[in-house]
PDB file of C-alpha atoms in Angstrom:
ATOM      1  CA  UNK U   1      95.443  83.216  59.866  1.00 88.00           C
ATOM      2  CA  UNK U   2      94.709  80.949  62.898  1.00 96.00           C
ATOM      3  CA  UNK U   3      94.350  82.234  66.231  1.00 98.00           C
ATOM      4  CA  UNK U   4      93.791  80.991  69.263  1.00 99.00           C
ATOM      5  CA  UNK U   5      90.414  82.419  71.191  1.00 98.00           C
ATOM      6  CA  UNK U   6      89.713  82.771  74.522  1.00 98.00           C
ATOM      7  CA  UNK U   7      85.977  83.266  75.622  1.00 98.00           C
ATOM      8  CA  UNK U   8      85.382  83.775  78.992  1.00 96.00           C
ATOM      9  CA  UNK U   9      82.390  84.677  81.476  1.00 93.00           C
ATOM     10  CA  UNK U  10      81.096  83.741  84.853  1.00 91.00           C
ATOM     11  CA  UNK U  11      78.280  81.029  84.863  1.00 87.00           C
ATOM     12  CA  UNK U  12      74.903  81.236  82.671  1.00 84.00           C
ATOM     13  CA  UNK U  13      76.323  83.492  80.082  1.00 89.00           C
ATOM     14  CA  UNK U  14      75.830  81.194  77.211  1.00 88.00           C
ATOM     15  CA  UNK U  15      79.419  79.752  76.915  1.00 92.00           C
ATOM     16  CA  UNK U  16      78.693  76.304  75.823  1.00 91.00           C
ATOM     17  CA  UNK U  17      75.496  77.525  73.477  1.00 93.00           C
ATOM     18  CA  UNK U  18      77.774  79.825  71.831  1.00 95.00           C
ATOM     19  CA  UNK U  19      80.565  76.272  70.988  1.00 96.00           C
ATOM     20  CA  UNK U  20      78.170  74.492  70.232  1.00 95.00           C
ATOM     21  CA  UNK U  21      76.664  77.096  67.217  1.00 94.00           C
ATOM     22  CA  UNK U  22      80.049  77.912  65.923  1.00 96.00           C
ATOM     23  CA  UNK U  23      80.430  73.869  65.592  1.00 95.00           C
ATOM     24  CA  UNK U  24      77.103  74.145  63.972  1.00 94.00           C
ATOM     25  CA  UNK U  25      78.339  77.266  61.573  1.00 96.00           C
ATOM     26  CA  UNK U  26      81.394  75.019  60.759  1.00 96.00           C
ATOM     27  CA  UNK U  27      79.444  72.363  59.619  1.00 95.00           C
ATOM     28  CA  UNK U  28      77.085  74.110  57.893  1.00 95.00           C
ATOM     29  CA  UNK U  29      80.181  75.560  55.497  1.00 96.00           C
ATOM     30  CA  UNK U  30      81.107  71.317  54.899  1.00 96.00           C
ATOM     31  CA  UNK U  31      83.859  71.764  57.524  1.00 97.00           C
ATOM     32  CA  UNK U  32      84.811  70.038  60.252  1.00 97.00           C
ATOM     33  CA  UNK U  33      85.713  71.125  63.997  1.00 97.00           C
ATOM     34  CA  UNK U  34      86.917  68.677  66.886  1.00 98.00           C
ATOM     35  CA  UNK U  35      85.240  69.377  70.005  1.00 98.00           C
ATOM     36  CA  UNK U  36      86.999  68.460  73.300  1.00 97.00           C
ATOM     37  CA  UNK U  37      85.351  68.280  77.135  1.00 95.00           C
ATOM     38  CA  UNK U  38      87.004  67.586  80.619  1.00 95.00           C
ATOM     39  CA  UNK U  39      86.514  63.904  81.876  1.00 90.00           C
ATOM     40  CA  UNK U  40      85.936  65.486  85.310  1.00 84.00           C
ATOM     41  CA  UNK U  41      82.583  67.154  83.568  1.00 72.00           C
ATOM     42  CA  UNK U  42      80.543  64.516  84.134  1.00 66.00           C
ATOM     43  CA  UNK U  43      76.449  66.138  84.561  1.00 66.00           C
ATOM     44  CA  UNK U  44      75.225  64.838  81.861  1.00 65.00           C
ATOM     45  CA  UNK U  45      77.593  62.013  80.504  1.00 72.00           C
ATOM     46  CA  UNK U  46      81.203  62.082  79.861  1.00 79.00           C
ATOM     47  CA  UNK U  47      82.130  63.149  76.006  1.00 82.00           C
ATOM     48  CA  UNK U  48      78.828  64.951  75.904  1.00 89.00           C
ATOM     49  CA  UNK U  49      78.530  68.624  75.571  1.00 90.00           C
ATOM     50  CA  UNK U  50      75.021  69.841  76.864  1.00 86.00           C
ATOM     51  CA  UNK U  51      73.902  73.349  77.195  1.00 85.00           C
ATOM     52  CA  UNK U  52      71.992  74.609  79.360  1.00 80.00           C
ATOM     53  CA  UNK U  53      68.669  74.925  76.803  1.00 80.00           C
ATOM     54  CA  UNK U  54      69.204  71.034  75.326  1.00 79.00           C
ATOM     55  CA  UNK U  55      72.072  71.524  72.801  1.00 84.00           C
ATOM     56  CA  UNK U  56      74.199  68.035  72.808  1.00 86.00           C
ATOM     57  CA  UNK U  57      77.293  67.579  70.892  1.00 90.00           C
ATOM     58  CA  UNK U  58      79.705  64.464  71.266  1.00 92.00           C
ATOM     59  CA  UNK U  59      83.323  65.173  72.469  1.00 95.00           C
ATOM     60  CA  UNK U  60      86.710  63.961  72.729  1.00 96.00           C
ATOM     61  CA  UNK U  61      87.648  63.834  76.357  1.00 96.00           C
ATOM     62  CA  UNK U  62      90.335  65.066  77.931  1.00 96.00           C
ATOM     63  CA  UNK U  63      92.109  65.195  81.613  1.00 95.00           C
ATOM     64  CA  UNK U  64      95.589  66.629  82.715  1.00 95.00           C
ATOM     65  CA  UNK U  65      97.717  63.943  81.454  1.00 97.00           C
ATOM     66  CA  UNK U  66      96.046  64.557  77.894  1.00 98.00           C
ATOM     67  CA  UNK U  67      98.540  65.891  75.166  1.00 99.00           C
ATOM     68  CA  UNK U  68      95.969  68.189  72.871  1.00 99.00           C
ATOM     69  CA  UNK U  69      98.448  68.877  70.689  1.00 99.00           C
ATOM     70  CA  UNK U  70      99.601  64.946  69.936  1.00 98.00           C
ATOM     71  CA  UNK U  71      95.646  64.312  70.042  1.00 98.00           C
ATOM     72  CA  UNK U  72      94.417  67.003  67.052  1.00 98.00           C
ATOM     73  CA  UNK U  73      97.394  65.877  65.087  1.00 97.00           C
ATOM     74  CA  UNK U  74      96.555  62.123  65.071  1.00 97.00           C
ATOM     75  CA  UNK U  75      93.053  62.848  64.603  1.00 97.00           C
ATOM     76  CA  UNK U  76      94.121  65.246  61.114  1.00 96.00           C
ATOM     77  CA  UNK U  77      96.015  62.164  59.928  1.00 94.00           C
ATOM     78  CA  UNK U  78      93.069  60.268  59.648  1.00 94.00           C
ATOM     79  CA  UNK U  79      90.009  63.346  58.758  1.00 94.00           C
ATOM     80  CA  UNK U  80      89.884  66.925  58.259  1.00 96.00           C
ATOM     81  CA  UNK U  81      90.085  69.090  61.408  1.00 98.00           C
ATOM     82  CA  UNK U  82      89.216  72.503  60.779  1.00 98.00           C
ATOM     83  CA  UNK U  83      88.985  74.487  64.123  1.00 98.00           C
ATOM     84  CA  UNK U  84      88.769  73.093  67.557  1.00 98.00           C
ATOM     85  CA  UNK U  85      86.535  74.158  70.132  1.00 98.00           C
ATOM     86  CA  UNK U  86      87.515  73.120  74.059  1.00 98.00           C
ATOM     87  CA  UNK U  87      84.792  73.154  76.796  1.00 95.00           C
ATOM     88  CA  UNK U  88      85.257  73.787  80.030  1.00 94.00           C
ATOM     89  CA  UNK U  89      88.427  75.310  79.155  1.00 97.00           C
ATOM     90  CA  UNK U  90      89.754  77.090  82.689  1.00 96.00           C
ATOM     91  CA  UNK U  91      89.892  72.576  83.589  1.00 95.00           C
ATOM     92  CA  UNK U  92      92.904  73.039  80.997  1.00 98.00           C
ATOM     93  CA  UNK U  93      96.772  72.734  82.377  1.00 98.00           C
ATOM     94  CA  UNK U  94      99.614  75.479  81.777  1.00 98.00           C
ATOM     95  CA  UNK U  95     101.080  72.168  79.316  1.00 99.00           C
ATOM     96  CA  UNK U  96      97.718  71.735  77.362  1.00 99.00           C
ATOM     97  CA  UNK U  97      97.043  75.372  77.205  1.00 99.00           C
ATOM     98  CA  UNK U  98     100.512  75.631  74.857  1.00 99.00           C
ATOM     99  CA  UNK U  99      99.634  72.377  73.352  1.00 99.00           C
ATOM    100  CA  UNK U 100      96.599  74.762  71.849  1.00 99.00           C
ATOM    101  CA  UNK U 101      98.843  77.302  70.610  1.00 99.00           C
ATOM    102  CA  UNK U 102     100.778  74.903  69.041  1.00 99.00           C
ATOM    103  CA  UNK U 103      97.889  73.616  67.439  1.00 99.00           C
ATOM    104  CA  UNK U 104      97.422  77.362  66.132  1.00 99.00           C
ATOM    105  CA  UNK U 105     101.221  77.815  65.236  1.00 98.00           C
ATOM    106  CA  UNK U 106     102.071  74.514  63.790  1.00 98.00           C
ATOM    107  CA  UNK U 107      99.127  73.248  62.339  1.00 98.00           C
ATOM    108  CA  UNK U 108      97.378  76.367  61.507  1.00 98.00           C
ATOM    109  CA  UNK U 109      94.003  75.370  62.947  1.00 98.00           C
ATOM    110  CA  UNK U 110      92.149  77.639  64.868  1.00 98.00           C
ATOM    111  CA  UNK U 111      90.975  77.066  68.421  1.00 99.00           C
ATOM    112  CA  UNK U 112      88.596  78.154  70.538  1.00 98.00           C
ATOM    113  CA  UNK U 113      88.406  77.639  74.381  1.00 98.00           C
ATOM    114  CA  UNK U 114      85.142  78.425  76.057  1.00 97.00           C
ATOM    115  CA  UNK U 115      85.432  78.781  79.991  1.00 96.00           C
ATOM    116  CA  UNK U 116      85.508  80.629  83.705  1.00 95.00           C
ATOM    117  CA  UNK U 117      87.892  83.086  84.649  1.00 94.00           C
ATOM    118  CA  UNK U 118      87.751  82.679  88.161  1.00 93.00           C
ATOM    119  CA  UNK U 119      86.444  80.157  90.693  1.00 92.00           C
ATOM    120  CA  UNK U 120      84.338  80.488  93.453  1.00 90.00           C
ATOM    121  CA  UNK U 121      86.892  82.496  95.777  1.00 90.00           C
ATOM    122  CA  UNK U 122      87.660  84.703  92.900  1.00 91.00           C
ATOM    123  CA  UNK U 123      91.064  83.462  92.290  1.00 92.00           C
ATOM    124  CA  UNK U 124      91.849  82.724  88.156  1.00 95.00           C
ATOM    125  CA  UNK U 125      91.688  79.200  87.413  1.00 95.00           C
ATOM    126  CA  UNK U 126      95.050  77.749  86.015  1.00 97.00           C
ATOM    127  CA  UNK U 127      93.851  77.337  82.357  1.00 98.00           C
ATOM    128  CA  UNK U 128      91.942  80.320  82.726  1.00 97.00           C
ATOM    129  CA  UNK U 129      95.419  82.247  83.753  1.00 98.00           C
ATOM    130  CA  UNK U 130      97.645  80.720  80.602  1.00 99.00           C
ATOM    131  CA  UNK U 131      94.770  81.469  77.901  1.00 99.00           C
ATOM    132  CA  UNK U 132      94.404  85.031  79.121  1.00 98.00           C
ATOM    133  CA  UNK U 133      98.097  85.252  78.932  1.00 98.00           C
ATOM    134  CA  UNK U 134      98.768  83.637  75.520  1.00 99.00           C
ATOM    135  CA  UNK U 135      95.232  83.915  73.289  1.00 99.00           C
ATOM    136  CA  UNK U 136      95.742  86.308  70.585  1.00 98.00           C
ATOM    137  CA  UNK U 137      92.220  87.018  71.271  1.00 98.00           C
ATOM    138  CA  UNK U 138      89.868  87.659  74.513  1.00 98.00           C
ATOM    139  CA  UNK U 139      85.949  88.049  74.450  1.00 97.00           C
ATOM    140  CA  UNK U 140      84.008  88.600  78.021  1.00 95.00           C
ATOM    141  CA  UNK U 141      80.658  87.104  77.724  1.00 94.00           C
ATOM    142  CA  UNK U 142      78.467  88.777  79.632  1.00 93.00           C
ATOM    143  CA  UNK U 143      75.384  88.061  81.761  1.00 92.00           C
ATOM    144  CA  UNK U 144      73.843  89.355  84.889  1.00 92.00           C
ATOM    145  CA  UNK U 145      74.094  89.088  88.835  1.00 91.00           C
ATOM    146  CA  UNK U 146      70.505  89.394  90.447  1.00 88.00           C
ATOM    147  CA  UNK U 147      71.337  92.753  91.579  1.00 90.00           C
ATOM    148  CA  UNK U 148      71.228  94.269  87.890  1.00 91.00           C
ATOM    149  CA  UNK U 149      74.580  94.744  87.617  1.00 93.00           C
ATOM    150  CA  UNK U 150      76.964  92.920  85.301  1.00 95.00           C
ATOM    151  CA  UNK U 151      77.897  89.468  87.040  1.00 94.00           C
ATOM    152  CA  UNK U 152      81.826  88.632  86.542  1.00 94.00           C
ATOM    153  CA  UNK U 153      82.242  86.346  89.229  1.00 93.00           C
ATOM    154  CA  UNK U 154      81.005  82.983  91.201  1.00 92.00           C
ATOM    155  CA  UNK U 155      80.067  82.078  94.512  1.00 91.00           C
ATOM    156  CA  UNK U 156      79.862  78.358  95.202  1.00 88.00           C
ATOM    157  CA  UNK U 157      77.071  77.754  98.005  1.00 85.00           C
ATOM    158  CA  UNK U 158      75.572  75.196 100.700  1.00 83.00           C
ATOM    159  CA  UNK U 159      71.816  74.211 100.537  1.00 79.00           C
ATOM    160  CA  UNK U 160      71.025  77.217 102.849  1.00 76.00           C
ATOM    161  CA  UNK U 161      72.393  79.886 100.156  1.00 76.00           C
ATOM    162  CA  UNK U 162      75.259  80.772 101.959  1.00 82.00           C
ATOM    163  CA  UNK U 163      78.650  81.368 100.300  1.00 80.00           C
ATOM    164  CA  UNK U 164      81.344  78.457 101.085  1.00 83.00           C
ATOM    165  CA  UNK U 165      84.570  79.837 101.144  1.00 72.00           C
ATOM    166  CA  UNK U 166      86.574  76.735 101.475  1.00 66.00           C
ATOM    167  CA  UNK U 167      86.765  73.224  99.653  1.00 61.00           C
ATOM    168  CA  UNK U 168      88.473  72.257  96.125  1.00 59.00           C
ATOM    169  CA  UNK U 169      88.495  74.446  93.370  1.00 61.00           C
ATOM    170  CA  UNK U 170      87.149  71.343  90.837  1.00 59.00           C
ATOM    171  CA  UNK U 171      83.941  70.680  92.266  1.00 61.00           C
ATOM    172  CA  UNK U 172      80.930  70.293  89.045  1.00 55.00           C
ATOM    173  CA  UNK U 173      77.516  71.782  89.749  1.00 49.00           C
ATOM    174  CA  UNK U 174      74.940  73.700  88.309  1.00 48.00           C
ATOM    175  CA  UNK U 175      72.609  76.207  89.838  1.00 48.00           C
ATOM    176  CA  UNK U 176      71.924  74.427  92.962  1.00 55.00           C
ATOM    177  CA  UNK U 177      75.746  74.995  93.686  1.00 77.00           C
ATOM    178  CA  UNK U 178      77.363  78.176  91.967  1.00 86.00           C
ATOM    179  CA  UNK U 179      75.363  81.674  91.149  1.00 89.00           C
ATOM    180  CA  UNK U 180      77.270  83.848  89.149  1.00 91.00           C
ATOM    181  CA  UNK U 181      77.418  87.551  90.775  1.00 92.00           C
ATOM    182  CA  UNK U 182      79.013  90.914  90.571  1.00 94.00           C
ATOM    183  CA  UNK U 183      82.139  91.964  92.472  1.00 94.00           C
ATOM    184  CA  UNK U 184      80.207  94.188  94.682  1.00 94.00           C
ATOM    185  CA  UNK U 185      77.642  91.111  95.188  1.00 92.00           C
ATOM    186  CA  UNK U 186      80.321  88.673  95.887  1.00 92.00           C
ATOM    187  CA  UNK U 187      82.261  90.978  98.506  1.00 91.00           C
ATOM    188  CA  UNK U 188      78.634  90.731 100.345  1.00 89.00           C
ATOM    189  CA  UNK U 189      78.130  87.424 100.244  1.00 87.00           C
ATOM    190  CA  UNK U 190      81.750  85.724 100.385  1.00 83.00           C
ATOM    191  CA  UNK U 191      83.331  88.192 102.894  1.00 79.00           C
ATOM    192  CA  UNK U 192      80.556  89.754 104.260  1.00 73.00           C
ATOM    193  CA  UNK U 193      78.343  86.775 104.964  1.00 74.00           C
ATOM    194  CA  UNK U 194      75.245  87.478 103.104  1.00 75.00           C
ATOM    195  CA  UNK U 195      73.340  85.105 101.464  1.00 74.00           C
ATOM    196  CA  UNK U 196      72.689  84.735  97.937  1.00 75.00           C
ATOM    197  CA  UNK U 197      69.127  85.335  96.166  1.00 68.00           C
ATOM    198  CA  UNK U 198      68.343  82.371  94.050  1.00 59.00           C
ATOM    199  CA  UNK U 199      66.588  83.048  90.553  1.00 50.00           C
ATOM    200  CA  UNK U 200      64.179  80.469  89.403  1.00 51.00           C
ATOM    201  CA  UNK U 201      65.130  79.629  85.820  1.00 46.00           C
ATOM    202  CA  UNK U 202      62.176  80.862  83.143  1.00 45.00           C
ATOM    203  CA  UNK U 203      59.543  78.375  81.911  1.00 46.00           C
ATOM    204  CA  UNK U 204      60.632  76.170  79.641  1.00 47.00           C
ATOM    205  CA  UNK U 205      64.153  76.961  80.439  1.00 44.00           C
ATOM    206  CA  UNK U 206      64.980  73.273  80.516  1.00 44.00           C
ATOM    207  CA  UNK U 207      63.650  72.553  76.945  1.00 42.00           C
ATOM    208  CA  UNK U 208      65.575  69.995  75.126  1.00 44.00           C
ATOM    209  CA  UNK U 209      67.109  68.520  77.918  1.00 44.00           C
ATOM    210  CA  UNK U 210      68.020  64.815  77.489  1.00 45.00           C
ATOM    211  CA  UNK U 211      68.185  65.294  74.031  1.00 46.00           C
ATOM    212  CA  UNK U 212      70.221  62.600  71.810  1.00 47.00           C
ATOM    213  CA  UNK U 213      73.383  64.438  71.404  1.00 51.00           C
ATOM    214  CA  UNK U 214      74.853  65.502  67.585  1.00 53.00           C
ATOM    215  CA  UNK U 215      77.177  62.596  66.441  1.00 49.00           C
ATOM    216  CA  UNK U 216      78.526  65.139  63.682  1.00 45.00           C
ATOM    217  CA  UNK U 217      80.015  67.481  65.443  1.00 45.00           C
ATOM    218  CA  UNK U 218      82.875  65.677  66.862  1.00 50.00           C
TER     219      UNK U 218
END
C-alpha cells in the first residue's frame, strides 16, 4: 500500500544522500521514481539534486504555483512513475502538500518528502507543518550539534557567527549560513546571544563535488 513519508532533520543529517539512494534502490529493482526540487534551490543549478558528498540527480522543478498532483499524473501518462521523492520538502505549500497525498490516494504511488522541520527561529516551516500533520509516516534523521548532544534545530548566522534572528524564512545557504544545533544550544545562541562554534568539515568531505549529475533518475 502507498504511503506518503515524511523524513525530517535539522541540517547535515544526510537528507538528500538518503533520496538520492532510495532513487538509486528504485532503479536498481528496473523501477522508476520522479524526483522533484524547489526552483528557489538554486546552489548548485536549478533541477539538480546535489548532496553534500557529490551525489547529483536531475529533477523536476517545482515552485508554489506548481500542481504536483496534475504534474506526476501527466508524467505517468507518458512513463512509469513508481515512487516520488521531493527535496527540499518544508519549500512545499499546504495545496502541494495534499497534492502528495493525492498522489498516494489516487494514484497509489508512494512519496517521499525529504526536508527541515523548523527554520532558523525555530518556528515549523509551512510544508514542514502539513506533512507532519498528514504523512502516514514520520522518520527524525538525526545528527549532532557541536555540543554532543542531538542537534534538532537551526540557527541562521552573520559572517561573525552570531545568530540572526530576523530576515525571511527562504533564504538558501550552506554552512557558511545555517549550523544545525540542539535546543539547549540554540536558546544560547538565538536568545541568549552566544555565538556559534563552527566545525570544519572532514578531509575530503567535498569529494565528488561538481560531479555530472545522474540523467536516470528523473
Amino acid at each position: 500500500m502507498a504511503k506518503l513519508y515524511f523524513y525530517y532533520s535539522a541540517m547535515n543529517a544526510g537528507k538528500t544522500t538518503a533520496l538520492l539512494q532510495s532513487a538509486y534502490n528504485y532503479r536498481e529493482r528496473g523501477m522508476r521514481p520522479m524526483l522533484f526540487t524547489p526552483s528557489v534551490d538554486d546552489r548548485y543549478r536549478v533541477g539538480v539534486i546535489q548532496s553534500r558528498i557529490g551525489l547529483t540527480a536531475n529533477a523536476a522543478v517545482f515552485d508554489r504555483a506548481t500542481d504536483l498532483f496534475e504534474t506526476v499524473r501527466a508524467e505517468l501518462d507518458r512513463h512509469s512513475v513508481h515512487c516520488v521523492l521531493v527535496d527540499e520538502a518544508q519549500f512545499l505549500t499546504r495545496d502541494q502538500v495534499f497534492q502528495l497525498t493525492e498522489v498516494v490516494d489516487r494514484l497509489s504511488i508512494p512519496v517521499l518528502c525529504f526536508g527541515l522541520r523548523t527554520d532558523f527561529q525555530g518556528e515549523l516551516f509551512e510544508g514542514s507543518r502539513y506533512l507532519l500533520a498528514w504523512a502516514d509516516e514520520l522518520e527524525e534523521l538525526k545528527t549532532i550539534c557541536h555540543t554532543g548532544r542531538k542537534a534538532t534545530m537551526v540557527v541562521r548566522v552573520d559572517e561573525h557567527g552570531y545568530a540572526l534572528q530576523e530576515g525571511s524564512q527562504v533564504e538558501i545557504g550552506g554552512n557558511d549560513r545555517y549550523v544545525s544545533v540542539s535546543r539547549k544550544e540554540f536558546k544560547n545562541v538565538f536568545i541568549g546571544g552566544k555565538r556559534v562554534k563552527f566545525i570544519d568539515p572532514p578531509a575530503g568531505a567535498e569529494a565528488g563535488e561538481g560531479a555530472e549529475p545522474d540523467e536516470g533518475l528523473l
